[in-house]
Amino acid sequence: MSTKYKATMADTGYFVTITTVGWIDVFTRLKQRYVIINALDYCQKQKGLEIYAYCIMSNHIHMLCKAKEGYLLSNIMRDFKKYTSKQIIKTLINCPESRREWMLDYFKKACKHLKREQTYKVWQNGYHAEICSSNTFIKQKLDYIHNNPVKDKIVVNPEDYVFSSARNYAGLDYELEVLILTMF
């Protein structure tokens, strides 16, 4: 398997993107976004994840992050995706959702080709990770992450989007603590 876009180096920063299967808009519901926020918070406190920037869009998540010494980002991403998959399905089943049957059916069909027994598949295989190779790259990705909701015309200003670290960088109330990058 190719390691071109995988987090294979320890103690290295990465720009990471995780995407739902079929680009399904799972995170249009508040409860689903909090599944992600709570899981990221847990990963920071218990699994050695350092997050410098993030944005939760309707069907994908962007992060600038790294694993603390002694941890592997690939293991954190694996555990994060496994846990959030279960929680997303649980939330779909137990909370009001007009697309419930359609989404559950889609996530079920996404498992048909898998070798191992699995009922639902929420996330695409793997994740896209690029090494943060320079300050220029980091600044570019930080701007990209924070401007994603602006580009999609969800908000006018990056800091207006609640589920993004743009609020942290703007000194506003935020949903998830991040480590602010001050090198710029």
CSV table of C-alpha atoms in Angstrom, one decimal:
chain,number,residue,atom,x,y,z
A,1,MET,CA,0.0,0.0,0.0
A,2,SER,CA,1.3,3.5,-0.9
A,3,THR,CA,2.5,5.7,2.0
A,4,LYS,CA,2.6,8.9,-0.2
A,5,TYR,CA,-0.3,10.5,1.7
A,6,LYS,CA,0.0,8.8,5.1
A,7,ALA,CA,1.4,10.0,8.4
A,8,THR,CA,4.4,7.6,8.6
A,9,MET,CA,6.9,9.9,10.4
A,10,ALA,CA,6.8,10.3,14.2
A,11,ASP,CA,6.9,13.8,15.8
A,12,THR,CA,6.1,15.4,12.4
A,13,GLY,CA,3.3,17.9,11.6
A,14,TYR,CA,0.8,17.0,9.0
A,15,PHE,CA,-2.0,18.6,7.0
A,16,VAL,CA,-4.7,15.9,7.3
A,17,THR,CA,-8.1,15.5,5.5
A,18,ILE,CA,-10.6,12.8,6.4
A,19,THR,CA,-13.6,12.4,4.2
A,20,THR,CA,-17.0,10.6,4.5
A,21,VAL,CA,-17.8,7.8,2.0
A,22,GLY,CA,-19.5,9.2,-1.1
A,23,TRP,CA,-18.9,12.7,0.3
A,24,ILE,CA,-22.2,12.3,2.2
A,25,ASP,CA,-23.1,15.5,4.1
A,26,VAL,CA,-23.1,13.9,7.6
A,27,PHE,CA,-22.0,17.0,9.5
A,28,THR,CA,-24.9,19.3,8.7
A,29,ARG,CA,-26.5,18.3,12.0
A,30,LEU,CA,-25.2,19.9,15.2
A,31,LYS,CA,-25.1,16.5,17.1
A,32,GLN,CA,-22.9,15.0,14.4
A,33,ARG,CA,-20.5,17.9,14.6
A,34,TYR,CA,-20.2,17.5,18.3
A,35,VAL,CA,-19.4,13.8,17.8
A,36,ILE,CA,-16.3,15.0,16.0
A,37,ILE,CA,-15.5,17.8,18.5
A,38,ASN,CA,-15.8,15.5,21.5
A,39,ALA,CA,-13.7,12.8,19.8
A,40,LEU,CA,-11.0,15.3,18.8
A,41,ASP,CA,-10.9,16.6,22.4
A,42,TYR,CA,-10.6,13.1,23.7
A,43,CYS,CA,-7.7,12.4,21.3
A,44,GLN,CA,-5.9,15.5,22.5
A,45,LYS,CA,-6.3,14.6,26.1
A,46,GLN,CA,-5.9,10.8,26.0
A,47,LYS,CA,-4.2,9.8,22.7
A,48,GLY,CA,-1.4,12.3,22.2
A,49,LEU,CA,-2.9,14.4,19.4
A,50,GLU,CA,-1.8,18.0,19.0
A,51,ILE,CA,-4.1,20.1,16.9
A,52,TYR,CA,-3.0,23.4,15.5
A,53,ALA,CA,-5.9,24.1,13.2
A,54,TYR,CA,-9.1,22.3,12.2
A,55,CYS,CA,-12.3,22.8,10.3
A,56,ILE,CA,-15.3,20.5,10.2
A,57,MET,CA,-17.1,20.8,6.9
A,58,SER,CA,-20.3,19.0,5.9
A,59,ASN,CA,-18.5,15.9,4.6
A,60,HIS,CA,-14.9,16.2,5.6
A,61,ILE,CA,-12.5,17.4,8.2
A,62,HIS,CA,-9.2,19.3,7.8
A,63,MET,CA,-6.5,19.5,10.4
A,64,LEU,CA,-3.0,20.7,11.0
A,65,CYS,CA,-1.8,18.3,13.6
A,66,LYS,CA,0.8,15.9,14.9
A,67,ALA,CA,1.2,13.2,17.4
A,68,LYS,CA,3.1,13.8,20.6
A,69,GLU,CA,6.4,12.0,21.2
A,70,GLY,CA,5.6,8.3,21.9
A,71,TYR,CA,2.4,8.3,19.8
A,72,LEU,CA,1.7,7.6,16.1
A,73,LEU,CA,-0.6,9.8,14.2
A,74,SER,CA,-1.6,6.8,12.1
A,75,ASN,CA,-2.9,5.0,15.2
A,76,ILE,CA,-4.7,8.1,16.4
A,77,MET,CA,-6.4,8.5,13.0
A,78,ARG,CA,-7.4,4.8,13.0
A,79,ASP,CA,-8.9,5.0,16.5
A,80,PHE,CA,-10.6,8.3,15.8
A,81,LYS,CA,-12.3,7.1,12.6
A,82,LYS,CA,-13.3,3.8,14.2
A,83,TYR,CA,-14.8,5.5,17.3
A,84,THR,CA,-16.5,8.3,15.4
A,85,SER,CA,-18.0,5.9,12.8
A,86,LYS,CA,-19.8,4.1,15.7
A,87,GLN,CA,-20.9,7.3,17.3
A,88,ILE,CA,-22.2,8.8,13.9
A,89,ILE,CA,-24.3,5.7,13.3
A,90,LYS,CA,-25.6,5.7,16.9
A,91,THR,CA,-26.5,9.3,16.5
A,92,LEU,CA,-28.2,8.7,13.1
A,93,ILE,CA,-30.3,5.9,14.7
A,94,ASN,CA,-31.2,7.7,17.9
A,95,CYS,CA,-31.7,11.3,16.9
A,96,PRO,CA,-34.1,13.0,14.5
A,97,GLU,CA,-32.7,12.9,11.0
A,98,SER,CA,-34.8,13.2,7.8
A,99,ARG,CA,-32.2,11.3,5.8
A,100,ARG,CA,-31.7,8.5,8.3
A,101,GLU,CA,-32.9,5.5,6.2
A,102,TRP,CA,-31.1,6.7,3.1
A,103,MET,CA,-27.8,7.4,5.0
A,104,LEU,CA,-27.9,4.1,6.9
A,105,ASP,CA,-28.6,2.3,3.6
A,106,TYR,CA,-25.7,4.1,1.9
A,107,PHE,CA,-23.2,3.4,4.7
A,108,LYS,CA,-24.4,-0.3,4.7
A,109,LYS,CA,-23.8,-0.6,1.0
A,110,ALA,CA,-20.4,0.9,1.3
A,111,CYS,CA,-19.4,-2.3,3.2
A,112,LYS,CA,-20.4,-4.8,0.6
A,113,HIS,CA,-16.9,-5.0,-1.0
A,114,LEU,CA,-15.0,-5.2,2.3
A,115,LYS,CA,-13.2,-8.5,3.3
A,116,ARG,CA,-13.9,-8.1,7.0
A,117,GLU,CA,-17.3,-8.2,8.5
A,118,GLN,CA,-18.6,-4.6,9.0
A,119,THR,CA,-22.2,-3.3,9.1
A,120,TYR,CA,-21.6,0.4,8.2
A,121,LYS,CA,-18.8,2.3,6.6
A,122,VAL,CA,-18.8,6.1,7.3
A,123,TRP,CA,-15.3,7.2,6.4
A,124,GLN,CA,-13.4,6.7,3.1
A,125,ASN,CA,-10.4,4.4,3.4
A,126,GLY,CA,-7.4,6.0,5.0
A,127,TYR,CA,-6.9,9.7,5.1
A,128,HIS,CA,-4.9,12.3,3.2
A,129,ALA,CA,-1.8,13.5,5.1
A,130,GLU,CA,0.8,15.8,3.8
A,131,ILE,CA,4.0,16.6,5.8
A,132,CYS,CA,4.2,20.2,6.9
A,133,SER,CA,7.5,20.8,5.2
A,134,SER,CA,7.9,24.6,5.6
A,135,ASN,CA,6.5,27.6,7.3
A,136,THR,CA,5.1,28.7,3.9
A,137,PHE,CA,3.3,25.3,3.5
A,138,ILE,CA,1.9,25.6,7.1
A,139,LYS,CA,0.7,29.2,6.5
A,140,GLN,CA,-0.9,28.2,3.2
A,141,LYS,CA,-2.8,25.2,4.8
A,142,LEU,CA,-3.8,27.3,7.8
A,143,ASP,CA,-5.4,29.8,5.5
A,144,TYR,CA,-6.9,27.1,3.4
A,145,ILE,CA,-8.5,25.4,6.5
A,146,HIS,CA,-9.9,28.6,7.9
A,147,ASN,CA,-11.2,29.9,4.6
A,148,ASN,CA,-12.9,26.6,3.6
A,149,PRO,CA,-16.3,27.8,5.0
A,150,VAL,CA,-15.9,31.2,3.3
A,151,LYS,CA,-15.1,29.5,0.0
A,152,ASP,CA,-18.3,27.5,0.4
A,153,LYS,CA,-20.3,30.6,1.2
A,154,ILE,CA,-21.3,29.3,4.7
A,155,VAL,CA,-19.9,32.4,6.4
A,156,VAL,CA,-18.5,35.7,5.2
A,157,ASN,CA,-15.5,35.7,7.6
A,158,PRO,CA,-13.5,32.7,8.7
A,159,GLU,CA,-13.9,33.5,12.4
A,160,ASP,CA,-17.7,33.4,12.0
A,161,TYR,CA,-17.7,29.6,11.5
A,162,VAL,CA,-18.1,28.0,14.9
A,163,PHE,CA,-16.6,24.6,14.0
A,164,SER,CA,-13.2,25.9,13.0
A,165,SER,CA,-10.1,27.0,14.8
A,166,ALA,CA,-10.3,30.4,13.0
A,167,ARG,CA,-12.2,31.4,16.1
A,168,ASN,CA,-9.3,30.4,18.4
A,169,TYR,CA,-6.9,32.4,16.2
A,170,ALA,CA,-9.3,35.4,16.3
A,171,GLY,CA,-9.4,35.3,20.2
A,172,LEU,CA,-13.2,34.4,20.2
A,173,ASP,CA,-15.1,31.7,22.1
A,174,TYR,CA,-14.4,28.3,20.5
A,175,GLU,CA,-15.6,24.7,20.6
A,176,LEU,CA,-12.2,22.9,20.6
A,177,GLU,CA,-8.9,24.0,22.2
A,178,VAL,CA,-6.0,24.1,19.7
A,179,LEU,CA,-2.3,25.0,20.0
A,180,ILE,CA,-2.0,28.4,18.3
A,181,LEU,CA,0.8,28.7,15.8
A,182,THR,CA,2.7,32.0,16.3
A,183,MET,CA,5.4,31.8,13.7
A,184,PHE,CA,3.7,34.0,11.2
